[in-house]
mmCIF file of C-alpha atoms and ligand atoms in Angstrom:
data_model
loop_
_atom_site.group_PDB
_atom_site.id
_atom_site.type_symbol
_atom_site.label_atom_id
_atom_site.label_comp_id
_atom_site.label_asym_id
_atom_site.label_seq_id
_atom_site.Cartn_x
_atom_site.Cartn_y
_atom_site.Cartn_z
ATOM 1 C CA MET A 897 170.247 103.705 122.537
ATOM 2 C CA GLY A 898 173.628 102.424 123.949
ATOM 3 C CA ILE A 899 176.310 102.175 121.975
ATOM 4 C CA ILE A 900 179.220 99.519 120.830
ATOM 5 C CA LYS A 901 182.493 101.243 121.255
ATOM 6 C CA ASP A 902 185.173 98.604 121.039
ATOM 7 C CA ASN A 903 185.980 97.931 116.946
ATOM 8 C CA ASN A 904 187.509 95.064 118.234
ATOM 9 C CA LEU A 905 184.940 92.698 118.911
ATOM 10 C CA ASN A 906 185.115 91.286 115.254
ATOM 11 C CA ASN A 907 187.891 89.891 115.339
ATOM 12 C CA ASP A 908 187.055 87.803 119.565
ATOM 13 C CA THR A 909 186.686 84.447 117.687
ATOM 14 C CA ALA A 910 184.627 83.949 121.516
ATOM 15 C CA PHE A 911 182.399 86.999 120.283
ATOM 16 C CA GLN A 912 182.140 85.647 117.167
ATOM 17 C CA ASN A 913 180.407 82.347 118.479
ATOM 18 C CA LYS A 914 177.893 84.676 120.586
ATOM 19 C CA LYS A 915 177.015 87.091 117.451
ATOM 20 C CA LYS A 916 173.411 85.983 116.974
ATOM 21 C CA LYS A 917 171.405 85.050 113.698
ATOM 22 C CA VAL A 918 169.473 87.406 111.352
ATOM 23 C CA VAL A 919 168.309 86.384 108.353
ATOM 24 C CA THR A 920 168.074 89.098 105.780
ATOM 25 C CA VAL A 921 165.858 88.452 103.297
ATOM 26 C CA VAL A 922 165.243 90.579 99.437
ATOM 27 C CA GLY A 923 164.364 89.920 96.849
ATOM 28 C CA ALA A 924 164.070 93.785 94.764
ATOM 29 C CA ARG A 925 166.384 96.457 93.327
ATOM 30 C CA PRO A 926 165.343 99.110 95.913
ATOM 31 C CA GLN A 927 166.197 96.439 98.347
ATOM 32 C CA PHE A 928 169.389 95.572 97.480
ATOM 33 C CA ILE A 929 170.953 99.053 97.634
ATOM 34 C CA LYS A 930 169.496 99.074 101.343
ATOM 35 C CA GLU A 931 171.231 96.063 102.084
ATOM 36 C CA ALA A 932 174.543 97.683 100.316
ATOM 37 C CA ALA A 933 174.085 100.158 103.071
ATOM 38 C CA VAL A 934 173.182 97.921 105.955
ATOM 39 C CA SER A 935 175.198 94.480 105.960
ATOM 40 C CA PRO A 936 178.711 96.173 106.766
ATOM 41 C CA GLU A 937 177.550 97.365 110.106
ATOM 42 C CA LEU A 938 174.962 94.071 110.921
ATOM 43 C CA ARG A 939 178.123 92.006 110.217
ATOM 44 C CA LYS A 940 180.430 94.114 113.382
ATOM 45 C CA TYR A 941 177.857 92.792 115.679
ATOM 46 C CA PHE A 942 175.865 89.424 113.780
ATOM 47 C CA ASN A 943 176.314 86.632 111.704
ATOM 48 C CA GLU A 944 173.755 87.900 108.961
ATOM 49 C CA VAL A 945 172.762 84.099 106.241
ATOM 50 C CA LEU A 946 171.251 87.200 103.081
ATOM 51 C CA VAL A 947 168.695 85.092 101.506
ATOM 52 C CA HIS A 948 167.435 86.622 97.615
ATOM 53 C CA THR A 949 163.745 85.044 96.492
ATOM 54 C CA GLY A 950 164.414 85.853 93.412
ATOM 55 C CA GLN A 951 161.966 88.232 92.729
ATOM 56 C CA HIS A 952 164.800 90.765 90.698
ATOM 57 C CA PHE A 953 166.786 88.764 88.659
ATOM 58 C CA ASP A 954 168.067 90.178 85.041
ATOM 59 C CA TYR A 955 171.495 90.971 85.249
ATOM 60 C CA ASN A 956 171.285 94.696 85.597
ATOM 61 C CA MET A 957 168.033 94.353 87.999
ATOM 62 C CA SER A 958 170.135 92.214 90.208
ATOM 63 C CA GLU A 959 173.737 90.321 89.836
ATOM 64 C CA GLN A 960 174.462 94.029 88.569
ATOM 65 C CA PHE A 961 173.949 95.729 92.292
ATOM 66 C CA PHE A 962 176.315 93.103 94.013
ATOM 67 C CA GLU A 963 178.920 93.539 92.135
ATOM 68 C CA GLU A 964 178.772 97.300 91.432
ATOM 69 C CA LEU A 965 177.727 97.235 95.654
ATOM 70 C CA SER A 966 179.514 94.332 97.122
ATOM 71 C CA ILE A 967 177.207 93.087 98.700
ATOM 72 C CA PRO A 968 178.450 89.581 100.327
ATOM 73 C CA LYS A 969 176.916 86.973 98.302
ATOM 74 C CA PRO A 970 173.275 85.731 98.992
ATOM 75 C CA ASP A 971 173.318 82.132 100.669
ATOM 76 C CA TYR A 972 170.550 81.011 99.137
ATOM 77 C CA ASN A 973 168.707 82.078 95.678
ATOM 78 C CA LEU A 974 164.853 80.742 95.844
ATOM 79 C CA GLY A 975 164.211 81.716 92.077
ATOM 80 C CA ILE A 976 160.785 82.763 92.935
ATOM 81 C CA SER A 977 159.276 85.510 90.224
ATOM 82 C CA GLY A 978 156.617 85.867 87.269
ATOM 83 C CA GLY A 979 152.852 84.768 88.586
ATOM 84 C CA SER A 980 150.396 86.828 90.395
ATOM 85 C CA HIS A 981 151.140 88.287 93.875
ATOM 86 C CA ALA A 982 149.219 85.357 95.185
ATOM 87 C CA GLN A 983 151.025 82.812 93.005
ATOM 88 C CA MET A 984 153.934 84.581 94.550
ATOM 89 C CA THR A 985 153.551 86.101 97.852
ATOM 90 C CA GLY A 986 152.686 81.755 98.652
ATOM 91 C CA LYS A 987 155.585 80.354 96.832
ATOM 92 C CA MET A 988 158.135 83.019 99.097
ATOM 93 C CA MET A 989 156.949 82.503 102.547
ATOM 94 C CA MET A 990 156.997 78.044 101.742
ATOM 95 C CA ALA A 991 160.517 78.406 100.164
ATOM 96 C CA ILE A 992 161.861 81.124 103.673
ATOM 97 C CA GLU A 993 159.606 79.067 105.922
ATOM 98 C CA GLU A 994 162.259 75.601 105.291
ATOM 99 C CA VAL A 995 165.583 78.400 104.691
ATOM 100 C CA LEU A 996 164.233 79.656 108.983
ATOM 101 C CA GLU A 997 163.191 76.253 109.706
ATOM 102 C CA LYS A 998 166.604 75.189 108.438
ATOM 103 C CA GLU A 999 168.349 78.666 110.149
ATOM 104 C CA LYS A 1000 167.068 78.702 113.050
ATOM 105 C CA PRO A 1001 167.435 82.743 112.789
ATOM 106 C CA ASP A 1002 167.465 85.288 116.355
ATOM 107 C CA TRP A 1003 165.768 87.775 113.629
ATOM 108 C CA LEU A 1004 164.446 88.253 110.641
ATOM 109 C CA LEU A 1005 165.651 91.415 108.747
ATOM 110 C CA VAL A 1006 163.746 92.674 106.152
ATOM 111 C CA PHE A 1007 162.971 96.366 104.178
ATOM 112 C CA GLY A 1008 160.655 98.780 102.891
ATOM 113 C CA ASP A 1009 157.119 97.141 100.993
ATOM 114 C CA THR A 1010 157.282 94.483 98.386
ATOM 115 C CA ASN A 1011 156.103 91.176 98.198
ATOM 116 C CA SER A 1012 159.423 89.498 99.680
ATOM 117 C CA THR A 1013 158.812 91.886 102.503
ATOM 118 C CA LEU A 1014 155.822 90.482 103.380
ATOM 119 C CA ALA A 1015 156.642 86.996 102.296
ATOM 120 C CA ALA A 1016 159.069 86.565 104.901
ATOM 121 C CA ALA A 1017 157.065 88.473 107.541
ATOM 122 C CA LEU A 1018 154.733 86.032 107.476
ATOM 123 C CA ALA A 1019 157.244 83.115 107.600
ATOM 124 C CA ALA A 1020 158.742 84.487 109.971
ATOM 125 C CA ALA A 1021 155.501 85.102 112.391
ATOM 126 C CA LYS A 1022 154.343 82.333 112.464
ATOM 127 C CA LEU A 1023 157.610 80.461 113.288
ATOM 128 C CA LYS A 1024 157.691 83.475 116.698
ATOM 129 C CA ILE A 1025 160.757 84.476 115.082
ATOM 130 C CA PRO A 1026 160.998 88.571 115.876
ATOM 131 C CA ILE A 1027 161.021 90.420 112.783
ATOM 132 C CA CYS A 1028 163.011 93.895 112.384
ATOM 133 C CA HIS A 1029 161.502 95.818 109.159
ATOM 134 C CA VAL A 1030 163.945 98.748 107.836
ATOM 135 C CA GLU A 1031 161.290 101.823 106.495
ATOM 136 C CA ALA A 1032 158.272 100.793 108.538
ATOM 137 C CA GLY A 1033 155.264 103.701 108.556
ATOM 138 C CA GLY A 1034 155.828 104.403 104.753
ATOM 139 C CA ARG A 1035 151.832 104.652 104.477
ATOM 140 C CA THR A 1036 150.189 106.020 100.813
ATOM 141 C CA HIS A 1037 146.801 105.885 102.146
ATOM 142 C CA CYS A 1038 145.833 103.921 98.860
ATOM 143 C CA MET A 1039 144.995 100.681 99.177
ATOM 144 C CA THR A 1040 144.475 100.099 95.986
ATOM 145 C CA ASN A 1041 148.740 100.322 95.333
ATOM 146 C CA PRO A 1042 149.901 96.487 96.086
ATOM 147 C CA GLU A 1043 152.969 97.605 97.842
ATOM 148 C CA GLU A 1044 150.532 99.529 100.963
ATOM 149 C CA ILE A 1045 149.183 96.352 101.517
ATOM 150 C CA ASN A 1046 152.942 94.413 101.903
ATOM 151 C CA ARG A 1047 153.583 97.801 104.883
ATOM 152 C CA ILE A 1048 150.439 97.888 106.312
ATOM 153 C CA CYS A 1049 150.780 93.502 107.548
ATOM 154 C CA THR A 1050 154.689 93.864 107.729
ATOM 155 C CA ASP A 1051 154.644 96.349 110.513
ATOM 156 C CA HIS A 1052 151.409 95.394 112.380
ATOM 157 C CA ILE A 1053 153.833 91.362 112.658
ATOM 158 C CA SER A 1054 157.023 92.730 113.774
ATOM 159 C CA THR A 1055 158.587 93.657 116.516
ATOM 160 C CA LEU A 1056 161.193 96.081 115.863
ATOM 161 C CA LEU A 1057 159.975 99.139 113.400
ATOM 162 C CA LEU A 1058 162.420 101.732 111.993
ATOM 163 C CA ALA A 1059 161.003 104.162 110.290
ATOM 164 C CA SER A 1060 163.037 106.574 107.341
ATOM 165 C CA ALA A 1061 161.314 109.959 108.537
ATOM 166 C CA GLN A 1062 159.108 111.423 110.893
ATOM 167 C CA ASP A 1063 156.186 111.414 108.588
ATOM 168 C CA GLY A 1064 157.073 106.928 109.219
ATOM 169 C CA PHE A 1065 157.076 106.842 113.006
ATOM 170 C CA ASP A 1066 154.198 109.646 113.007
ATOM 171 C CA GLU A 1067 151.864 106.871 111.441
ATOM 172 C CA LEU A 1068 153.103 104.074 113.782
ATOM 173 C CA LYS A 1069 151.985 105.946 116.151
ATOM 174 C CA LYS A 1070 148.977 106.514 115.428
ATOM 175 C CA GLU A 1071 148.731 103.219 114.595
ATOM 176 C CA GLY A 1072 149.306 102.108 118.291
ATOM 177 C CA LEU A 1073 152.680 100.756 117.620
ATOM 178 C CA GLU A 1074 154.505 103.560 119.161
ATOM 179 C CA ASN A 1075 155.937 100.829 121.555
ATOM 180 C CA LYS A 1076 157.743 99.139 118.825
ATOM 181 C CA SER A 1077 159.391 101.923 117.072
ATOM 182 C CA PHE A 1078 162.452 103.892 116.365
ATOM 183 C CA LEU A 1079 163.513 106.821 113.965
ATOM 184 C CA VAL A 1080 166.343 105.712 111.853
ATOM 185 C CA GLY A 1081 166.589 108.082 109.062
ATOM 186 C CA ASN A 1082 166.917 106.284 105.201
ATOM 187 C CA THR A 1083 168.831 103.278 104.352
ATOM 188 C CA MET A 1084 169.067 105.506 100.676
ATOM 189 C CA TYR A 1085 170.221 108.561 102.188
ATOM 190 C CA ASP A 1086 173.096 105.905 104.049
ATOM 191 C CA ALA A 1087 173.804 105.305 99.564
ATOM 192 C CA PHE A 1088 173.656 108.404 98.276
ATOM 193 C CA VAL A 1089 175.793 109.430 100.899
ATOM 194 C CA LYS A 1090 178.800 106.260 99.903
ATOM 195 C CA TYR A 1091 178.589 106.623 96.804
ATOM 196 C CA SER A 1092 177.117 109.031 94.941
ATOM 197 C CA ASN A 1093 180.729 110.380 94.082
ATOM 198 C CA VAL A 1094 181.743 106.996 92.685
ATOM 199 C CA ARG A 1095 180.864 107.610 88.792
ATOM 200 C CA SER A 1096 181.539 110.545 87.266
ATOM 201 C CA ILE A 1097 179.278 111.825 84.158
ATOM 202 C CA SER A 1098 182.097 112.220 81.821
ATOM 203 C CA GLN A 1099 182.725 108.010 81.854
ATOM 204 C CA LEU A 1100 179.229 106.758 80.975
ATOM 205 C CA LYS A 1101 177.645 105.208 78.223
ATOM 206 C CA LEU A 1102 174.630 104.487 77.756
ATOM 207 C CA GLU A 1103 173.432 101.099 76.351
ATOM 208 C CA LEU A 1104 170.331 101.829 74.179
ATOM 209 C CA LEU A 1105 167.395 99.208 73.954
ATOM 210 C CA SER A 1106 169.427 98.036 70.394
ATOM 211 C CA GLY A 1107 171.889 97.622 72.197
ATOM 212 C CA GLU A 1108 174.082 100.777 70.821
ATOM 213 C CA LYS A 1109 176.103 102.525 72.943
ATOM 214 C CA VAL A 1110 175.758 106.362 73.247
ATOM 215 C CA ASP A 1111 177.295 108.699 75.207
ATOM 216 C CA VAL A 1112 174.434 110.768 78.454
ATOM 217 C CA PRO A 1113 173.650 114.354 76.496
ATOM 218 C CA GLU A 1114 175.316 117.275 78.013
ATOM 219 C CA LYS A 1115 171.861 118.158 79.710
ATOM 220 C CA TYR A 1116 169.059 116.200 80.078
ATOM 221 C CA TYR A 1117 165.782 114.727 82.764
ATOM 222 C CA TYR A 1118 166.252 111.290 83.800
ATOM 223 C CA LEU A 1119 162.920 109.764 83.496
ATOM 224 C CA THR A 1120 162.250 106.329 85.758
ATOM 225 C CA CYS A 1121 158.651 104.422 85.594
ATOM 226 C CA HIS A 1122 157.719 101.055 86.513
ATOM 227 C CA ARG A 1123 154.730 101.318 88.787
ATOM 228 C CA GLU A 1124 151.762 98.934 87.613
ATOM 229 C CA GLU A 1125 149.455 101.830 87.158
ATOM 230 C CA ASN A 1126 151.831 103.151 84.455
ATOM 231 C CA THR A 1127 152.517 100.676 82.801
ATOM 232 C CA SER A 1128 149.295 100.834 80.454
ATOM 233 C CA GLU A 1129 149.205 101.677 77.151
ATOM 234 C CA LYS A 1130 146.884 105.117 77.988
ATOM 235 C CA ASN A 1131 149.517 106.127 80.675
ATOM 236 C CA LEU A 1132 152.565 105.184 79.635
ATOM 237 C CA SER A 1133 152.051 107.113 76.027
ATOM 238 C CA GLU A 1134 151.080 110.793 78.011
ATOM 239 C CA ILE A 1135 154.312 110.322 80.321
ATOM 240 C CA LEU A 1136 156.576 109.687 76.781
ATOM 241 C CA LYS A 1137 154.736 112.595 75.264
ATOM 242 C CA ALA A 1138 155.366 115.101 77.682
ATOM 243 C CA MET A 1139 159.117 113.519 78.058
ATOM 244 C CA ASN A 1140 159.326 113.672 73.754
ATOM 245 C CA SER A 1141 157.995 117.253 74.231
ATOM 246 C CA LEU A 1142 160.292 118.978 76.233
ATOM 247 C CA ASN A 1143 163.982 121.475 75.367
ATOM 248 C CA TYR A 1144 166.291 118.601 76.183
ATOM 249 C CA PRO A 1145 166.791 114.854 75.203
ATOM 250 C CA THR A 1146 165.333 112.511 78.325
ATOM 251 C CA VAL A 1147 167.676 109.496 79.491
ATOM 252 C CA TYR A 1148 164.622 106.651 80.042
ATOM 253 C CA PRO A 1149 166.239 103.638 81.579
ATOM 254 C CA VAL A 1150 163.106 100.550 80.637
ATOM 255 C CA HIS A 1151 161.977 98.451 84.135
ATOM 256 C CA PRO A 1152 161.900 95.130 82.238
ATOM 257 C CA ARG A 1153 158.198 95.725 83.232
ATOM 258 C CA ASN A 1154 157.395 98.641 81.021
ATOM 259 C CA ARG A 1155 160.545 96.697 77.637
ATOM 260 C CA GLU A 1156 156.949 95.148 75.116
ATOM 261 C CA MET A 1157 154.903 98.097 76.147
ATOM 262 C CA VAL A 1158 157.688 100.762 75.339
ATOM 263 C CA LEU A 1159 158.524 99.306 71.796
ATOM 264 C CA LYS A 1160 154.531 98.844 70.726
ATOM 265 C CA LEU A 1161 154.444 102.858 71.352
ATOM 266 C CA GLY A 1162 157.240 102.870 68.622
ATOM 267 C CA ASP A 1163 159.340 106.466 67.584
ATOM 268 C CA PHE A 1164 159.825 108.957 70.666
ATOM 269 C CA SER A 1165 162.982 110.729 69.409
ATOM 270 C CA ASN A 1166 164.164 113.007 71.592
ATOM 271 C CA ILE A 1167 163.605 109.754 74.092
ATOM 272 C CA LEU A 1168 167.037 107.643 74.813
ATOM 273 C CA PHE A 1169 165.446 104.491 76.116
ATOM 274 C CA VAL A 1170 167.861 102.922 77.758
ATOM 275 C CA LYS A 1171 168.637 99.491 79.325
ATOM 276 C CA PRO A 1172 168.704 99.634 82.669
ATOM 277 C CA VAL A 1173 171.997 101.146 84.746
ATOM 278 C CA GLY A 1174 173.348 100.282 87.429
ATOM 279 C CA TYR A 1175 172.300 102.098 90.993
ATOM 280 C CA LEU A 1176 175.877 103.952 90.763
ATOM 281 C CA GLU A 1177 174.925 104.921 87.199
ATOM 282 C CA SER A 1178 171.016 105.777 88.127
ATOM 283 C CA ILE A 1179 172.834 108.261 91.044
ATOM 284 C CA CYS A 1180 175.334 110.039 88.759
ATOM 285 C CA LEU A 1181 172.497 110.110 86.030
ATOM 286 C CA VAL A 1182 170.177 111.708 88.900
ATOM 287 C CA LYS A 1183 172.627 114.072 90.531
ATOM 288 C CA ASN A 1184 173.421 115.332 86.441
ATOM 289 C CA ALA A 1185 169.515 116.023 85.425
ATOM 290 C CA GLU A 1186 168.283 119.015 84.973
ATOM 291 C CA LYS A 1187 165.054 117.567 86.501
ATOM 292 C CA ILE A 1188 163.181 113.939 87.385
ATOM 293 C CA VAL A 1189 160.267 112.611 86.461
ATOM 294 C CA THR A 1190 159.375 108.762 88.130
ATOM 295 C CA ASP A 1191 156.918 106.520 89.178
ATOM 296 C CA SER A 1192 159.615 105.532 91.742
ATOM 297 C CA GLY A 1193 159.702 105.288 95.404
ATOM 298 C CA GLY A 1194 162.816 105.693 95.576
ATOM 299 C CA LEU A 1195 164.083 108.287 92.536
ATOM 300 C CA GLN A 1196 161.419 110.617 93.932
ATOM 301 C CA THR A 1197 164.334 110.450 97.296
ATOM 302 C CA GLU A 1198 167.451 110.774 95.882
ATOM 303 C CA ALA A 1199 166.056 113.505 93.243
ATOM 304 C CA PHE A 1200 165.794 115.294 96.782
ATOM 305 C CA PHE A 1201 168.880 114.498 97.990
ATOM 306 C CA ALA A 1202 170.890 116.203 95.215
ATOM 307 C CA GLY A 1203 168.490 119.221 94.905
ATOM 308 C CA LYS A 1204 166.807 117.827 91.749
ATOM 309 C CA LYS A 1205 162.982 119.351 91.049
ATOM 310 C CA CYS A 1206 160.643 116.468 90.895
ATOM 311 C CA VAL A 1207 157.369 115.075 89.276
ATOM 312 C CA THR A 1208 155.843 112.466 90.810
ATOM 313 C CA VAL A 1209 153.619 110.290 87.984
ATOM 314 C CA LEU A 1210 151.137 108.939 91.107
ATOM 315 C CA ASP A 1211 148.141 109.434 92.337
ATOM 316 C CA PHE A 1212 149.279 108.840 96.294
ATOM 317 C CA VAL A 1213 152.359 110.449 97.953
ATOM 318 C CA CYS A 1214 154.981 108.054 98.859
ATOM 319 C CA TRP A 1215 157.803 110.390 100.794
ATOM 320 C CA PRO A 1216 155.722 113.429 102.775
ATOM 321 C CA GLU A 1217 158.655 115.077 103.196
ATOM 322 C CA THR A 1218 159.681 115.429 99.313
ATOM 323 C CA MET A 1219 156.872 117.400 99.027
ATOM 324 C CA VAL A 1220 157.629 120.942 100.184
ATOM 325 C CA ASP A 1221 158.643 124.367 98.439
ATOM 326 C CA TYR A 1222 158.085 122.967 94.783
ATOM 327 C CA ARG A 1223 161.193 120.123 95.738
ATOM 328 C CA ASN A 1224 158.052 116.965 93.994
ATOM 329 C CA GLU A 1225 154.982 117.019 92.973
ATOM 330 C CA LEU A 1226 152.621 114.952 92.147
ATOM 331 C CA SER A 1227 150.808 114.186 88.709
ATOM 332 C CA ASN A 1228 148.199 111.873 86.840
ATOM 333 C CA PRO A 1229 149.936 110.534 83.572
ATOM 334 C CA VAL A 1230 148.626 113.263 81.530
ATOM 335 C CA GLU A 1231 150.765 115.569 79.320
ATOM 336 C CA LYS A 1232 150.337 119.272 79.854
ATOM 337 C CA GLU A 1233 149.840 118.276 83.855
ATOM 338 C CA ILE A 1234 153.309 116.582 83.571
ATOM 339 C CA LEU A 1235 154.694 119.446 81.720
ATOM 340 C CA GLU A 1236 153.533 122.143 83.784
ATOM 341 C CA LYS A 1237 154.084 120.686 86.806
ATOM 342 C CA LEU A 1238 157.754 120.724 85.452
ATOM 343 C CA SER A 1239 157.738 124.296 84.837
ATOM 344 C CA HIS A 1240 157.372 125.140 88.538
ATOM 345 C CA GLU A 1241 160.793 126.306 89.657
ATOM 346 C CA GLN A 1242 161.393 124.184 93.261
ATOM 347 C CA ILE A 1243 163.264 126.645 96.540
ATOM 348 C CA ILE A 1244 165.892 124.434 98.187
ATOM 349 C CA ASP A 1245 166.546 125.378 101.963
ATOM 350 C CA GLU A 1246 169.971 123.602 102.642
ATOM 351 C CA ASN A 1247 168.705 122.825 106.548
ATOM 352 C CA TYR A 1248 165.654 120.962 105.951
ATOM 353 C CA LYS A 1249 167.363 117.661 106.242
ATOM 354 C CA PRO A 1250 164.783 115.318 106.626
ATOM 355 C CA PHE A 1251 165.824 112.058 106.179
ATOM 356 C CA GLY A 1252 168.353 111.594 108.661
ATOM 357 C CA ASP A 1253 172.612 111.503 109.224
ATOM 358 C CA GLY A 1254 173.298 109.355 106.734
ATOM 359 C CA LYS A 1255 173.821 106.714 109.201
ATOM 360 C CA ALA A 1256 170.376 105.203 109.901
ATOM 361 C CA ALA A 1257 172.504 101.533 109.720
ATOM 362 C CA GLU A 1258 174.061 102.933 112.627
ATOM 363 C CA LYS A 1259 170.737 103.239 113.954
ATOM 364 C CA ILE A 1260 169.645 100.136 112.981
ATOM 365 C CA VAL A 1261 172.116 97.962 114.315
ATOM 366 C CA GLN A 1262 171.819 99.329 118.235
ATOM 367 C CA ALA A 1263 168.404 99.074 118.251
ATOM 368 C CA LEU A 1264 168.365 95.764 116.809
ATOM 369 C CA LEU A 1265 171.672 94.933 119.680
ATOM 370 C CA GLU A 1266 169.135 96.783 122.383
ATOM 371 C CA LYS A 1267 165.985 94.787 121.542
ATOM 372 C CA SER A 1268 168.288 90.962 121.188
ATOM 373 C CA GLY A 1269 169.609 92.821 125.323
ATOM 374 C CA GLN A 1270 173.278 93.025 123.498
ATOM 375 C CA VAL A 1271 174.150 96.559 124.493
ATOM 376 C CA MET A 1272 177.571 96.359 126.400
HETATM 377 N N1 LIG B 859 167.466 102.898 89.947
HETATM 378 C C1 LIG B 859 168.251 102.231 88.951
HETATM 379 N N2 LIG B 859 168.857 101.204 87.953
HETATM 380 C C2 LIG B 859 167.135 102.166 87.546
HETATM 381 C C3 LIG B 859 166.455 102.407 87.396
HETATM 382 C C4 LIG B 859 166.836 103.275 88.507
HETATM 383 O O1 LIG B 859 169.592 101.626 89.611
HETATM 384 O O2 LIG B 859 167.768 101.634 85.610
HETATM 385 C C5 LIG B 859 167.173 102.298 91.507
HETATM 386 C C6 LIG B 859 167.407 104.469 91.722
HETATM 387 O O3 LIG B 859 169.006 105.110 91.943
HETATM 388 C C7 LIG B 859 166.563 104.347 93.198
HETATM 389 C C8 LIG B 859 165.673 102.573 93.144
HETATM 390 O O4 LIG B 859 166.487 102.194 91.746
HETATM 391 O O5 LIG B 859 167.785 103.772 93.880
HETATM 392 C C9 LIG B 859 164.802 102.572 92.998
HETATM 393 O O6 LIG B 859 164.246 101.495 92.544
HETATM 394 P P1 LIG B 859 162.716 101.266 91.899
HETATM 395 O O7 LIG B 859 162.273 102.034 91.724
HETATM 396 O O8 LIG B 859 162.599 99.992 91.164
HETATM 397 O O9 LIG B 859 161.045 101.065 93.057
HETATM 398 P P2 LIG B 859 160.982 101.840 94.356
HETATM 399 O O10 LIG B 859 161.812 103.240 94.688
HETATM 400 O O11 LIG B 859 159.830 102.806 93.348
HETATM 401 O O12 LIG B 859 160.530 100.496 95.043
#
């Protein structure tokens, strides 16, 4: 890939006017983090129009990320959330189509695997707008996982597929998409490199669901849990029983999806049930935790970046690269199994870095420039 070298290009009015237009669509927490990593680089060479679908809307699931990470204010906020998958995706498609017809961008840029990703990609494909999919090729091979459907459909209608790690790139090859694909590295790693030293654990205060503010315990486990699969009373109570029986307390920021069930399940005295924290707080909690238990794709990679042992309560693999040397192990939502997997000691090979060099954003923008015929 070629590289644009002239940093003054940015200030040149003629160049500003010649810049191609990218509409970026985000909607959910992990996409705000990826946007924070990519947008500053993208805006050097493209005019970006940012669309927030509204899929995540609580202050601490959305606005806080824009504020803390200095993400530009969205040009459009579509205010669409809730309902069934089809209702949400359908409403988003209609609203995004209107934006795309008005803005007439040269590219649509989408991240990951949410309903916002799929809706935007479908709307753009029908308008013949080229699509750039960041985090392409991730496959769990589990078609009951709603995100798997979003990932596969988005990849197959995209023009430019940017994989975060070798496994995703290989999946794209297997599906005959190699000629549109590049391996660029993981934008979550870019974000981790950029932001993981911003907060220090001693400054951190946690807000319990009751509103009371508490300190972070000196030693603790970190739990996040929000997948559809783990919102049931049976699964969630097994996970909580496991965490409650550990030698140190667990810090658990409760995702809005699980809040009602958590309140129903009642008291677990060794767990701090806290409101969702911002990204800077979350990676600080990851870095200082004893071990991590999660069902989140992003958290599994962050545990890996921080060298923390992780147990993933899912029955499918999201990031095969992390599943080495006991660093990340799958568990069923069963108390005994979670505890057993958690007791395994990991082995860390410092030279093993499957998620790139923290410069995925630069490679994404280079790929976009190249495909746009703009490399100088
Ligand atoms: N995260 C956060 N606050 C929290 C819990 C998680 O900022 O209270 C961050 C976490 O560090 C990771 C991202 O949210 O960067 C993961 O998002 P999520 O679990 O919602 O989605 P997934 O990664 O499963 O798609």
